[in-house]
């Protein structure tokens, strides 16, 4: 009978160690994650620190090692105008488009294209012979009826004398008085016909109704024109004086009214399309009696002498209406003003050193700006802004330097 061998005995000293407790594995994972986060934090700090060092070093690389050569300007105490800028159109005071009042053939054109004509100067002749014939007929009829009237008046006087002697009945005298009145009416009608025909003859000789410049020739001798037709024979525009019509915002109307109520003439300057060249200077003549509700603006009319013909009808211009003048303000060149966001500043020059000085800007005109924050007599830099920094040493240049294309930023 087989027997099973006895099971081998296991030495307690050679048994496998028990599994690690769960809480030890959890702490191990936390330690690993903490080490990773710490490593990433150190790397991020080093990268950020290096970026800041690069930014701090960059200006020093751009910094000028020696004094900066600049041009300067001195702040002045003076006056500056407050202007309202607008766009306008040159508009003649009078523009006449002449059409024929009679029908006929053009016999002669007297004017030259672009000629300045005087009032009453001959422009165009239309063949007057048909109208002169009608006038002669009317004058003949008037002469006949005038003599008939005179004869009736002579008979009336005889009848009155006869009536005084009781030689004729009263009815005969009364009839003769009415005949005289009828003849007077006929003569008056003839006089009206003569006057009308005379006007027709005058219409055959067209003259300039105003002083102005005539345009291009629109008809030639031999053309037939119609009475009250649509054919324009000539266009005359008055150019001396001439006006400019422009618009301003309704919010600015009160400023203009405040000046005009005291009878003060307001000056208006007309500039070309680029707003660089002043064309002419005039006075505000009047403004419209109502505001345009669609645009919120009101029309203004300024008048100019235009002696040199600088303003041309329908020309586009930029206008500047002077509504006020500020007295005794500090003025500096607009080119000296720099901006850092919404703040304005200048480089104030003291003891050959440029120092940043914040200012408040006001009205600007003609390359000058009214400012507060500096005093008259202070010197400010007007160039080399891309090289200047606060407390930079400077050298004043006697010659103009190229303007910087980039505005400085305050450090």
mmCIF file of C-alpha atoms in Angstrom:
data_model
loop_
_atom_site.group_PDB
_atom_site.id
_atom_site.type_symbol
_atom_site.label_atom_id
_atom_site.label_comp_id
_atom_site.label_asym_id
_atom_site.label_seq_id
_atom_site.Cartn_x
_atom_site.Cartn_y
_atom_site.Cartn_z
ATOM 1 C CA UNK A 1 0.000 0.000 0.000
ATOM 2 C CA UNK A 2 1.483 3.261 -1.262
ATOM 3 C CA UNK A 3 1.861 6.056 1.087
ATOM 4 C CA UNK A 4 2.173 9.852 0.160
ATOM 5 C CA UNK A 5 5.447 11.432 0.998
ATOM 6 C CA UNK A 6 5.230 13.974 3.691
ATOM 7 C CA UNK A 7 4.881 17.622 2.612
ATOM 8 C CA UNK A 8 8.123 19.537 2.731
ATOM 9 C CA UNK A 9 8.402 21.815 5.599
ATOM 10 C CA UNK A 10 8.783 25.534 4.840
ATOM 11 C CA UNK A 11 11.239 27.524 6.761
ATOM 12 C CA UNK A 12 9.582 30.564 8.189
ATOM 13 C CA UNK A 13 12.733 32.533 7.478
ATOM 14 C CA UNK A 14 12.415 31.862 3.682
ATOM 15 C CA UNK A 15 8.748 32.915 3.334
ATOM 16 C CA UNK A 16 7.836 35.854 0.877
ATOM 17 C CA UNK A 17 7.467 39.250 2.486
ATOM 18 C CA UNK A 18 3.915 40.490 2.794
ATOM 19 C CA UNK A 19 2.578 43.094 0.220
ATOM 20 C CA UNK A 20 3.193 46.771 0.954
ATOM 21 C CA UNK A 21 0.362 48.523 2.648
ATOM 22 C CA UNK A 22 -1.882 50.621 0.326
ATOM 23 C CA UNK A 23 -1.128 53.906 2.096
ATOM 24 C CA UNK A 24 2.619 53.676 1.272
ATOM 25 C CA UNK A 25 1.901 53.440 -2.516
ATOM 26 C CA UNK A 26 -0.332 56.516 -2.332
ATOM 27 C CA UNK A 27 2.364 58.635 -0.717
ATOM 28 C CA UNK A 28 4.867 57.489 -3.314
ATOM 29 C CA UNK A 29 2.654 58.779 -6.157
ATOM 30 C CA UNK A 30 2.171 62.108 -4.415
ATOM 31 C CA UNK A 31 5.915 62.475 -3.984
ATOM 32 C CA UNK A 32 6.496 61.833 -7.716
ATOM 33 C CA UNK A 33 3.850 64.412 -8.770
ATOM 34 C CA UNK A 34 5.258 66.974 -6.373
ATOM 35 C CA UNK A 35 8.730 66.466 -7.807
ATOM 36 C CA UNK A 36 7.427 66.923 -11.347
ATOM 37 C CA UNK A 37 5.514 70.110 -10.490
ATOM 38 C CA UNK A 38 8.557 71.502 -8.744
ATOM 39 C CA UNK A 39 10.703 70.737 -11.771
ATOM 40 C CA UNK A 40 8.266 72.463 -14.146
ATOM 41 C CA UNK A 41 8.044 75.462 -11.802
ATOM 42 C CA UNK A 42 11.801 75.873 -11.748
ATOM 43 C CA UNK A 43 11.990 75.657 -15.547
ATOM 44 C CA UNK A 44 9.174 78.224 -16.010
ATOM 45 C CA UNK A 45 10.847 80.603 -13.549
ATOM 46 C CA UNK A 46 14.159 80.370 -15.378
ATOM 47 C CA UNK A 47 12.524 80.994 -18.762
ATOM 48 C CA UNK A 48 10.530 83.971 -17.455
ATOM 49 C CA UNK A 49 13.564 85.445 -15.733
ATOM 50 C CA UNK A 50 15.584 85.128 -18.902
ATOM 51 C CA UNK A 51 12.821 86.903 -20.927
ATOM 52 C CA UNK A 52 12.786 89.810 -18.468
ATOM 53 C CA UNK A 53 16.565 90.036 -18.659
ATOM 54 C CA UNK A 54 16.289 90.163 -22.457
ATOM 55 C CA UNK A 55 13.757 93.015 -22.305
ATOM 56 C CA UNK A 56 15.848 94.944 -19.832
ATOM 57 C CA UNK A 57 18.979 94.443 -21.876
ATOM 58 C CA UNK A 58 17.316 95.364 -25.217
ATOM 59 C CA UNK A 59 16.967 99.080 -24.481
ATOM 60 C CA UNK A 60 20.514 99.221 -23.272
ATOM 61 C CA UNK A 61 21.594 97.733 -26.587
ATOM 62 C CA UNK A 62 19.688 100.451 -28.397
ATOM 63 C CA UNK A 63 20.876 103.137 -26.058
ATOM 64 C CA UNK A 64 23.210 105.723 -27.468
ATOM 65 C CA UNK A 65 26.564 105.638 -25.810
ATOM 66 C CA UNK A 66 27.251 109.359 -26.293
ATOM 67 C CA UNK A 67 25.245 112.605 -26.184
ATOM 68 C CA UNK A 68 22.221 112.785 -28.499
ATOM 69 C CA UNK A 69 22.238 115.524 -31.121
ATOM 70 C CA UNK A 70 18.868 117.313 -31.145
ATOM 71 C CA UNK A 71 17.244 120.474 -32.381
ATOM 72 C CA UNK A 72 15.356 122.566 -29.886
ATOM 73 C CA UNK A 73 12.632 125.190 -29.782
ATOM 74 C CA UNK A 74 11.747 127.739 -27.132
ATOM 75 C CA UNK A 75 8.244 127.941 -25.695
ATOM 76 C CA UNK A 76 6.696 131.312 -26.461
ATOM 77 C CA UNK A 77 3.880 133.311 -24.927
ATOM 78 C CA UNK A 78 1.401 134.396 -27.582
ATOM 79 C CA UNK A 79 -2.068 134.232 -29.062
ATOM 80 C CA UNK A 80 -3.675 131.394 -30.981
ATOM 81 C CA UNK A 81 -6.971 131.186 -32.820
ATOM 82 C CA UNK A 82 -9.800 128.738 -32.187
ATOM 83 C CA UNK A 83 -11.025 127.552 -35.580
ATOM 84 C CA UNK A 84 -13.917 125.489 -36.880
ATOM 85 C CA UNK A 85 -12.761 123.454 -39.859
ATOM 86 C CA UNK A 86 -15.154 122.415 -42.613
ATOM 87 C CA UNK A 87 -15.260 121.602 -46.295
ATOM 88 C CA UNK A 88 -16.907 124.057 -48.664
ATOM 89 C CA UNK A 89 -17.762 124.839 -52.259
ATOM 90 C CA UNK A 90 -16.996 128.092 -54.052
ATOM 91 C CA UNK A 91 -20.342 129.588 -55.083
ATOM 92 C CA UNK A 92 -20.787 132.768 -57.141
ATOM 93 C CA UNK A 93 -23.050 135.463 -55.745
ATOM 94 C CA UNK A 94 -24.829 135.619 -59.116
ATOM 95 C CA UNK A 95 -24.965 133.087 -61.939
ATOM 96 C CA UNK A 96 -27.017 133.963 -65.033
ATOM 97 C CA UNK A 97 -27.966 131.448 -67.717
ATOM 98 C CA UNK A 98 -29.168 133.582 -70.607
ATOM 99 C CA UNK A 99 -31.854 132.280 -72.979
ATOM 100 C CA UNK A 100 -33.556 134.000 -75.881
ATOM 101 C CA UNK A 101 -36.813 135.907 -75.341
ATOM 102 C CA UNK A 102 -37.531 136.074 -79.078
ATOM 103 C CA UNK A 103 -37.443 133.680 -82.003
ATOM 104 C CA UNK A 104 -34.919 134.426 -84.693
ATOM 105 C CA UNK A 105 -31.532 133.816 -86.217
ATOM 106 C CA UNK A 106 -28.329 134.669 -84.353
ATOM 107 C CA UNK A 107 -26.606 137.358 -86.392
ATOM 108 C CA UNK A 108 -23.551 138.058 -84.260
ATOM 109 C CA UNK A 109 -21.753 136.851 -81.116
ATOM 110 C CA UNK A 110 -19.822 139.689 -79.503
ATOM 111 C CA UNK A 111 -18.140 138.029 -76.507
ATOM 112 C CA UNK A 112 -14.975 135.952 -76.314
ATOM 113 C CA UNK A 113 -14.945 132.722 -74.355
ATOM 114 C CA UNK A 114 -13.831 133.304 -70.748
ATOM 115 C CA UNK A 115 -14.046 137.078 -71.130
ATOM 116 C CA UNK A 116 -14.776 139.369 -68.204
ATOM 117 C CA UNK A 117 -17.783 141.450 -69.247
ATOM 118 C CA UNK A 118 -19.286 144.617 -67.812
ATOM 119 C CA UNK A 119 -22.936 145.101 -67.026
ATOM 120 C CA UNK A 120 -24.701 146.213 -70.226
ATOM 121 C CA UNK A 121 -21.963 144.982 -72.551
ATOM 122 C CA UNK A 122 -23.208 143.459 -75.843
ATOM 123 C CA UNK A 123 -23.177 139.662 -75.950
ATOM 124 C CA UNK A 124 -25.378 138.353 -78.792
ATOM 125 C CA UNK A 125 -27.455 139.900 -81.581
ATOM 126 C CA UNK A 126 -30.542 138.228 -83.041
ATOM 127 C CA UNK A 127 -31.885 139.411 -86.411
ATOM 128 C CA UNK A 128 -34.202 142.270 -85.335
ATOM 129 C CA UNK A 129 -35.804 143.101 -88.725
ATOM 130 C CA UNK A 130 -39.123 141.278 -88.222
ATOM 131 C CA UNK A 131 -39.609 142.959 -84.862
ATOM 132 C CA UNK A 132 -38.537 146.355 -86.159
ATOM 133 C CA UNK A 133 -41.197 146.053 -88.892
ATOM 134 C CA UNK A 134 -43.847 145.254 -86.289
ATOM 135 C CA UNK A 135 -42.676 148.220 -84.274
ATOM 136 C CA UNK A 136 -42.997 150.518 -87.280
ATOM 137 C CA UNK A 137 -46.553 149.315 -87.873
ATOM 138 C CA UNK A 138 -47.455 149.896 -84.246
ATOM 139 C CA UNK A 139 -45.945 153.375 -84.294
ATOM 140 C CA UNK A 140 -47.932 154.230 -87.458
ATOM 141 C CA UNK A 141 -51.163 153.060 -85.892
ATOM 142 C CA UNK A 142 -50.424 155.069 -82.782
ATOM 143 C CA UNK A 143 -49.739 158.189 -84.858
ATOM 144 C CA UNK A 144 -53.047 157.805 -86.758
ATOM 145 C CA UNK A 145 -55.119 157.228 -83.639
ATOM 146 C CA UNK A 146 -53.412 160.128 -81.903
ATOM 147 C CA UNK A 147 -54.523 162.487 -84.678
ATOM 148 C CA UNK A 148 -58.024 161.023 -84.562
ATOM 149 C CA UNK A 149 -58.093 161.810 -80.865
ATOM 150 C CA UNK A 150 -56.943 165.357 -81.488
ATOM 151 C CA UNK A 151 -59.684 165.843 -84.057
ATOM 152 C CA UNK A 152 -62.263 164.505 -81.610
ATOM 153 C CA UNK A 153 -61.052 166.934 -78.973
ATOM 154 C CA UNK A 154 -61.346 169.837 -81.457
ATOM 155 C CA UNK A 155 -64.943 168.832 -82.260
ATOM 156 C CA UNK A 156 -65.685 168.569 -78.551
ATOM 157 C CA UNK A 157 -64.539 172.124 -78.033
ATOM 158 C CA UNK A 158 -66.785 173.350 -80.911
ATOM 159 C CA UNK A 159 -69.761 171.511 -79.432
ATOM 160 C CA UNK A 160 -69.146 173.094 -76.064
ATOM 161 C CA UNK A 161 -69.109 176.548 -77.630
ATOM 162 C CA UNK A 162 -72.306 175.767 -79.550
ATOM 163 C CA UNK A 163 -73.963 174.397 -76.442
ATOM 164 C CA UNK A 164 -73.103 177.599 -74.656
ATOM 165 C CA UNK A 165 -75.075 179.462 -77.341
ATOM 166 C CA UNK A 166 -77.885 176.873 -77.214
ATOM 167 C CA UNK A 167 -77.130 176.019 -80.834
ATOM 168 C CA UNK A 168 -77.041 172.218 -80.373
ATOM 169 C CA UNK A 169 -78.849 169.793 -78.127
ATOM 170 C CA UNK A 170 -77.148 168.458 -74.974
ATOM 171 C CA UNK A 171 -77.131 164.919 -76.365
ATOM 172 C CA UNK A 172 -74.769 165.903 -79.174
ATOM 173 C CA UNK A 173 -72.293 167.321 -76.680
ATOM 174 C CA UNK A 174 -72.470 164.215 -74.496
ATOM 175 C CA UNK A 175 -71.903 161.928 -77.478
ATOM 176 C CA UNK A 176 -68.811 163.856 -78.481
ATOM 177 C CA UNK A 177 -67.360 163.645 -74.968
ATOM 178 C CA UNK A 178 -67.693 159.855 -75.059
ATOM 179 C CA UNK A 179 -66.083 159.711 -78.501
ATOM 180 C CA UNK A 180 -63.061 161.554 -77.099
ATOM 181 C CA UNK A 181 -62.793 159.030 -74.254
ATOM 182 C CA UNK A 182 -62.980 156.138 -76.719
ATOM 183 C CA UNK A 183 -60.235 157.652 -78.844
ATOM 184 C CA UNK A 184 -58.072 158.154 -75.729
ATOM 185 C CA UNK A 185 -58.449 154.436 -74.955
ATOM 186 C CA UNK A 186 -57.475 153.536 -78.498
ATOM 187 C CA UNK A 187 -54.365 155.687 -78.267
ATOM 188 C CA UNK A 188 -53.409 154.115 -74.961
ATOM 189 C CA UNK A 189 -53.776 150.650 -76.476
ATOM 190 C CA UNK A 190 -51.579 151.699 -79.380
ATOM 191 C CA UNK A 191 -48.964 153.009 -76.966
ATOM 192 C CA UNK A 192 -48.880 149.634 -75.208
ATOM 193 C CA UNK A 193 -48.410 147.868 -78.531
ATOM 194 C CA UNK A 194 -45.523 150.153 -79.409
ATOM 195 C CA UNK A 195 -43.881 149.554 -76.052
ATOM 196 C CA UNK A 196 -44.261 145.791 -76.419
ATOM 197 C CA UNK A 197 -42.782 145.792 -79.900
ATOM 198 C CA UNK A 198 -39.943 147.984 -78.666
ATOM 199 C CA UNK A 199 -39.177 145.398 -75.964
ATOM 200 C CA UNK A 200 -39.110 142.680 -78.617
ATOM 201 C CA UNK A 201 -36.600 144.696 -80.598
ATOM 202 C CA UNK A 202 -34.515 145.200 -77.460
ATOM 203 C CA UNK A 203 -34.571 141.443 -76.815
ATOM 204 C CA UNK A 204 -32.810 141.024 -80.140
ATOM 205 C CA UNK A 205 -29.752 142.739 -78.653
ATOM 206 C CA UNK A 206 -28.699 140.673 -75.629
ATOM 207 C CA UNK A 207 -26.436 142.421 -73.127
ATOM 208 C CA UNK A 208 -24.730 141.296 -69.917
ATOM 209 C CA UNK A 209 -27.069 141.664 -66.927
ATOM 210 C CA UNK A 210 -24.218 141.511 -64.391
ATOM 211 C CA UNK A 211 -20.477 141.966 -64.149
ATOM 212 C CA UNK A 212 -18.776 138.613 -64.440
ATOM 213 C CA UNK A 213 -16.960 136.039 -66.502
ATOM 214 C CA UNK A 214 -18.703 134.526 -69.498
ATOM 215 C CA UNK A 215 -18.298 130.830 -70.181
ATOM 216 C CA UNK A 216 -17.672 128.870 -73.365
ATOM 217 C CA UNK A 217 -19.574 129.915 -76.481
ATOM 218 C CA UNK A 218 -22.793 127.924 -76.823
ATOM 219 C CA UNK A 219 -24.263 129.375 -80.054
ATOM 220 C CA UNK A 220 -22.796 130.597 -83.327
ATOM 221 C CA UNK A 221 -23.951 133.083 -85.945
ATOM 222 C CA UNK A 222 -26.573 131.458 -88.158
ATOM 223 C CA UNK A 223 -28.150 129.374 -85.385
ATOM 224 C CA UNK A 224 -31.894 129.811 -84.967
ATOM 225 C CA UNK A 225 -33.118 130.189 -81.399
ATOM 226 C CA UNK A 226 -36.627 129.953 -80.018
ATOM 227 C CA UNK A 227 -38.382 132.305 -77.659
ATOM 228 C CA UNK A 228 -38.301 130.988 -74.083
ATOM 229 C CA UNK A 229 -36.661 127.791 -75.281
ATOM 230 C CA UNK A 230 -34.251 125.524 -73.464
ATOM 231 C CA UNK A 231 -31.161 126.555 -75.432
ATOM 232 C CA UNK A 232 -28.762 128.523 -73.243
ATOM 233 C CA UNK A 233 -27.011 131.276 -75.178
ATOM 234 C CA UNK A 234 -24.403 132.210 -72.566
ATOM 235 C CA UNK A 235 -23.585 131.701 -68.883
ATOM 236 C CA UNK A 236 -22.162 134.535 -66.790
ATOM 237 C CA UNK A 237 -20.878 134.105 -63.250
ATOM 238 C CA UNK A 238 -19.845 136.875 -60.924
ATOM 239 C CA UNK A 239 -16.362 136.101 -59.634
ATOM 240 C CA UNK A 240 -15.464 139.340 -57.832
ATOM 241 C CA UNK A 241 -16.608 139.096 -55.122
ATOM 242 C CA UNK A 242 -17.335 135.406 -54.701
ATOM 243 C CA UNK A 243 -18.627 133.302 -51.826
ATOM 244 C CA UNK A 244 -17.909 129.928 -50.245
ATOM 245 C CA UNK A 245 -20.697 127.845 -48.752
ATOM 246 C CA UNK A 246 -19.710 125.384 -46.013
ATOM 247 C CA UNK A 247 -21.393 123.590 -43.125
ATOM 248 C CA UNK A 248 -20.637 123.373 -39.421
ATOM 249 C CA UNK A 249 -22.076 121.136 -36.721
ATOM 250 C CA UNK A 250 -25.138 122.455 -34.944
ATOM 251 C CA UNK A 251 -23.260 122.165 -31.629
ATOM 252 C CA UNK A 252 -20.858 124.868 -32.852
ATOM 253 C CA UNK A 253 -23.592 127.284 -33.901
ATOM 254 C CA UNK A 254 -23.748 128.890 -30.456
ATOM 255 C CA UNK A 255 -20.083 129.936 -30.691
ATOM 256 C CA UNK A 256 -20.724 131.670 -33.997
ATOM 257 C CA UNK A 257 -23.905 133.382 -32.807
ATOM 258 C CA UNK A 258 -22.165 134.637 -29.687
ATOM 259 C CA UNK A 259 -19.698 136.547 -31.873
ATOM 260 C CA UNK A 260 -22.109 137.772 -34.556
ATOM 261 C CA UNK A 261 -24.590 139.175 -32.001
ATOM 262 C CA UNK A 262 -22.024 141.855 -31.189
ATOM 263 C CA UNK A 263 -21.561 142.714 -34.859
ATOM 264 C CA UNK A 264 -18.077 141.236 -34.937
ATOM 265 C CA UNK A 265 -17.060 140.040 -38.439
ATOM 266 C CA UNK A 266 -15.632 136.525 -38.279
ATOM 267 C CA UNK A 267 -12.628 135.719 -40.430
ATOM 268 C CA UNK A 268 -12.734 132.726 -42.770
ATOM 269 C CA UNK A 269 -9.668 131.197 -44.450
ATOM 270 C CA UNK A 270 -9.936 129.048 -47.563
ATOM 271 C CA UNK A 271 -7.302 126.339 -48.088
ATOM 272 C CA UNK A 272 -6.629 123.989 -50.970
ATOM 273 C CA UNK A 273 -7.491 120.294 -50.995
ATOM 274 C CA UNK A 274 -4.289 119.368 -49.111
ATOM 275 C CA UNK A 275 -4.974 121.995 -46.406
ATOM 276 C CA UNK A 276 -1.407 123.210 -46.811
ATOM 277 C CA UNK A 277 -1.814 126.334 -48.960
ATOM 278 C CA UNK A 278 -4.041 129.241 -47.973
ATOM 279 C CA UNK A 279 -5.946 130.425 -51.046
ATOM 280 C CA UNK A 280 -7.799 133.458 -49.724
ATOM 281 C CA UNK A 281 -9.118 135.167 -46.599
ATOM 282 C CA UNK A 282 -12.641 136.515 -46.304
ATOM 283 C CA UNK A 283 -15.437 137.271 -43.877
ATOM 284 C CA UNK A 284 -18.470 135.338 -42.718
ATOM 285 C CA UNK A 285 -21.431 136.867 -44.552
ATOM 286 C CA UNK A 286 -24.404 135.008 -43.097
ATOM 287 C CA UNK A 287 -25.744 131.578 -42.202
ATOM 288 C CA UNK A 288 -28.886 129.641 -42.988
ATOM 289 C CA UNK A 289 -32.110 130.100 -41.032
ATOM 290 C CA UNK A 290 -32.555 126.425 -40.197
ATOM 291 C CA UNK A 291 -30.573 123.321 -39.293
ATOM 292 C CA UNK A 292 -30.512 120.346 -41.619
ATOM 293 C CA UNK A 293 -32.069 117.598 -39.495
ATOM 294 C CA UNK A 294 -30.650 114.808 -41.652
ATOM 295 C CA UNK A 295 -27.032 115.819 -41.008
ATOM 296 C CA UNK A 296 -27.244 118.000 -37.889
ATOM 297 C CA UNK A 297 -25.410 120.823 -39.655
ATOM 298 C CA UNK A 298 -26.106 124.417 -40.653
ATOM 299 C CA UNK A 299 -24.917 126.149 -43.825
ATOM 300 C CA UNK A 300 -22.601 129.157 -43.675
ATOM 301 C CA UNK A 301 -21.726 131.634 -46.432
ATOM 302 C CA UNK A 302 -18.429 133.526 -46.453
ATOM 303 C CA UNK A 303 -17.552 136.254 -48.942
ATOM 304 C CA UNK A 304 -14.139 136.860 -50.521
ATOM 305 C CA UNK A 305 -12.888 139.775 -52.639
ATOM 306 C CA UNK A 306 -11.122 137.315 -54.975
ATOM 307 C CA UNK A 307 -9.126 140.082 -56.649
ATOM 308 C CA UNK A 308 -6.566 137.580 -57.943
ATOM 309 C CA UNK A 309 -9.203 135.063 -59.141
ATOM 310 C CA UNK A 310 -7.748 132.415 -56.830
ATOM 311 C CA UNK A 311 -11.219 131.042 -56.095
ATOM 312 C CA UNK A 312 -13.063 129.451 -59.002
ATOM 313 C CA UNK A 313 -16.812 128.658 -59.155
ATOM 314 C CA UNK A 314 -17.681 125.164 -57.850
ATOM 315 C CA UNK A 315 -14.129 124.662 -56.568
ATOM 316 C CA UNK A 316 -13.693 122.389 -53.541
ATOM 317 C CA UNK A 317 -11.938 124.108 -50.620
ATOM 318 C CA UNK A 318 -11.232 123.527 -46.952
ATOM 319 C CA UNK A 319 -12.418 126.364 -44.727
ATOM 320 C CA UNK A 320 -11.368 127.482 -41.255
ATOM 321 C CA UNK A 321 -13.739 129.799 -39.403
ATOM 322 C CA UNK A 322 -12.091 131.826 -36.629
ATOM 323 C CA UNK A 323 -14.536 131.932 -33.697
ATOM 324 C CA UNK A 324 -12.205 132.984 -30.879
ATOM 325 C CA UNK A 325 -8.619 133.947 -30.073
ATOM 326 C CA UNK A 326 -6.856 132.728 -26.931
ATOM 327 C CA UNK A 327 -4.636 135.446 -25.481
ATOM 328 C CA UNK A 328 -1.320 134.975 -23.668
ATOM 329 C CA UNK A 329 -0.987 131.184 -23.804
ATOM 330 C CA UNK A 330 2.197 129.098 -23.918
ATOM 331 C CA UNK A 331 2.947 127.924 -27.458
ATOM 332 C CA UNK A 332 5.353 125.243 -28.631
ATOM 333 C CA UNK A 333 5.839 123.532 -32.015
ATOM 334 C CA UNK A 334 3.409 120.670 -32.475
ATOM 335 C CA UNK A 335 6.329 118.508 -33.629
ATOM 336 C CA UNK A 336 7.829 118.661 -30.118
ATOM 337 C CA UNK A 337 4.857 116.889 -28.533
ATOM 338 C CA UNK A 338 5.114 113.128 -28.020
ATOM 339 C CA UNK A 339 2.483 110.699 -26.796
ATOM 340 C CA UNK A 340 2.493 107.647 -24.576
ATOM 341 C CA UNK A 341 -1.000 106.261 -24.827
ATOM 342 C CA UNK A 342 -3.334 109.067 -23.790
ATOM 343 C CA UNK A 343 -0.605 111.076 -22.051
ATOM 344 C CA UNK A 344 1.303 113.838 -23.838
ATOM 345 C CA UNK A 345 4.860 114.814 -22.927
ATOM 346 C CA UNK A 346 7.874 116.741 -24.165
ATOM 347 C CA UNK A 347 11.604 116.436 -23.632
ATOM 348 C CA UNK A 348 12.497 119.500 -21.601
ATOM 349 C CA UNK A 349 16.101 120.621 -22.117
ATOM 350 C CA UNK A 350 17.895 121.775 -18.948
ATOM 351 C CA UNK A 351 21.656 121.844 -18.400
ATOM 352 C CA UNK A 352 22.291 119.847 -21.604
ATOM 353 C CA UNK A 353 20.001 117.114 -20.313
ATOM 354 C CA UNK A 354 16.634 115.957 -21.693
ATOM 355 C CA UNK A 355 13.977 115.355 -19.084
ATOM 356 C CA UNK A 356 10.489 114.047 -19.697
ATOM 357 C CA UNK A 357 7.815 116.573 -18.743
ATOM 358 C CA UNK A 358 4.108 115.691 -18.938
ATOM 359 C CA UNK A 359 1.918 118.412 -20.463
ATOM 360 C CA UNK A 360 -1.690 119.146 -21.311
ATOM 361 C CA UNK A 361 -2.343 120.083 -24.936
ATOM 362 C CA UNK A 362 -4.928 122.583 -26.131
ATOM 363 C CA UNK A 363 -5.707 124.354 -29.386
ATOM 364 C CA UNK A 364 -3.391 123.659 -32.339
ATOM 365 C CA UNK A 365 -3.001 125.833 -35.414
ATOM 366 C CA UNK A 366 -0.313 126.543 -37.979
ATOM 367 C CA UNK A 367 2.190 124.094 -36.493
ATOM 368 C CA UNK A 368 1.836 125.596 -32.995
ATOM 369 C CA UNK A 369 -0.007 124.122 -30.014
ATOM 370 C CA UNK A 370 -1.122 125.758 -26.795
ATOM 371 C CA UNK A 371 0.079 123.728 -23.794
ATOM 372 C CA UNK A 372 0.155 123.803 -20.015
ATOM 373 C CA UNK A 373 2.825 122.169 -17.880
ATOM 374 C CA UNK A 374 5.788 124.217 -19.106
ATOM 375 C CA UNK A 375 6.556 127.920 -19.015
ATOM 376 C CA UNK A 376 7.427 130.446 -21.732
ATOM 377 C CA UNK A 377 11.180 130.391 -22.254
ATOM 378 C CA UNK A 378 11.556 126.662 -21.602
ATOM 379 C CA UNK A 379 13.416 124.774 -24.296
ATOM 380 C CA UNK A 380 12.068 121.520 -25.719
ATOM 381 C CA UNK A 381 13.522 118.968 -28.127
ATOM 382 C CA UNK A 382 12.063 118.815 -31.634
ATOM 383 C CA UNK A 383 13.998 115.869 -33.103
ATOM 384 C CA UNK A 384 15.867 112.599 -32.382
ATOM 385 C CA UNK A 385 13.004 111.228 -30.285
ATOM 386 C CA UNK A 386 13.920 107.630 -31.137
ATOM 387 C CA UNK A 387 17.251 108.134 -29.320
ATOM 388 C CA UNK A 388 16.159 110.267 -26.375
ATOM 389 C CA UNK A 389 15.455 108.875 -22.940
ATOM 390 C CA UNK A 390 14.841 110.506 -19.613
ATOM 391 C CA UNK A 391 18.021 112.261 -18.398
ATOM 392 C CA UNK A 392 19.790 111.718 -21.735
ATOM 393 C CA UNK A 393 22.713 114.041 -22.393
ATOM 394 C CA UNK A 394 22.167 116.144 -25.494
ATOM 395 C CA UNK A 395 24.053 118.328 -27.930
ATOM 396 C CA UNK A 396 22.122 121.127 -29.619
ATOM 397 C CA UNK A 397 22.366 121.061 -33.410
ATOM 398 C CA UNK A 398 22.492 124.255 -35.431
ATOM 399 C CA UNK A 399 20.944 122.539 -38.462
ATOM 400 C CA UNK A 400 17.581 120.843 -38.887
ATOM 401 C CA UNK A 401 17.653 117.093 -38.374
ATOM 402 C CA UNK A 402 15.406 114.551 -40.102
ATOM 403 C CA UNK A 403 12.126 114.101 -38.268
ATOM 404 C CA UNK A 404 11.681 110.808 -36.485
ATOM 405 C CA UNK A 405 9.119 108.490 -37.994
ATOM 406 C CA UNK A 406 8.342 106.878 -34.647
ATOM 407 C CA UNK A 407 6.986 108.617 -31.599
ATOM 408 C CA UNK A 408 8.905 108.201 -28.380
ATOM 409 C CA UNK A 409 7.406 106.254 -25.524
ATOM 410 C CA UNK A 410 7.846 107.354 -21.976
ATOM 411 C CA UNK A 411 9.982 104.899 -19.991
#
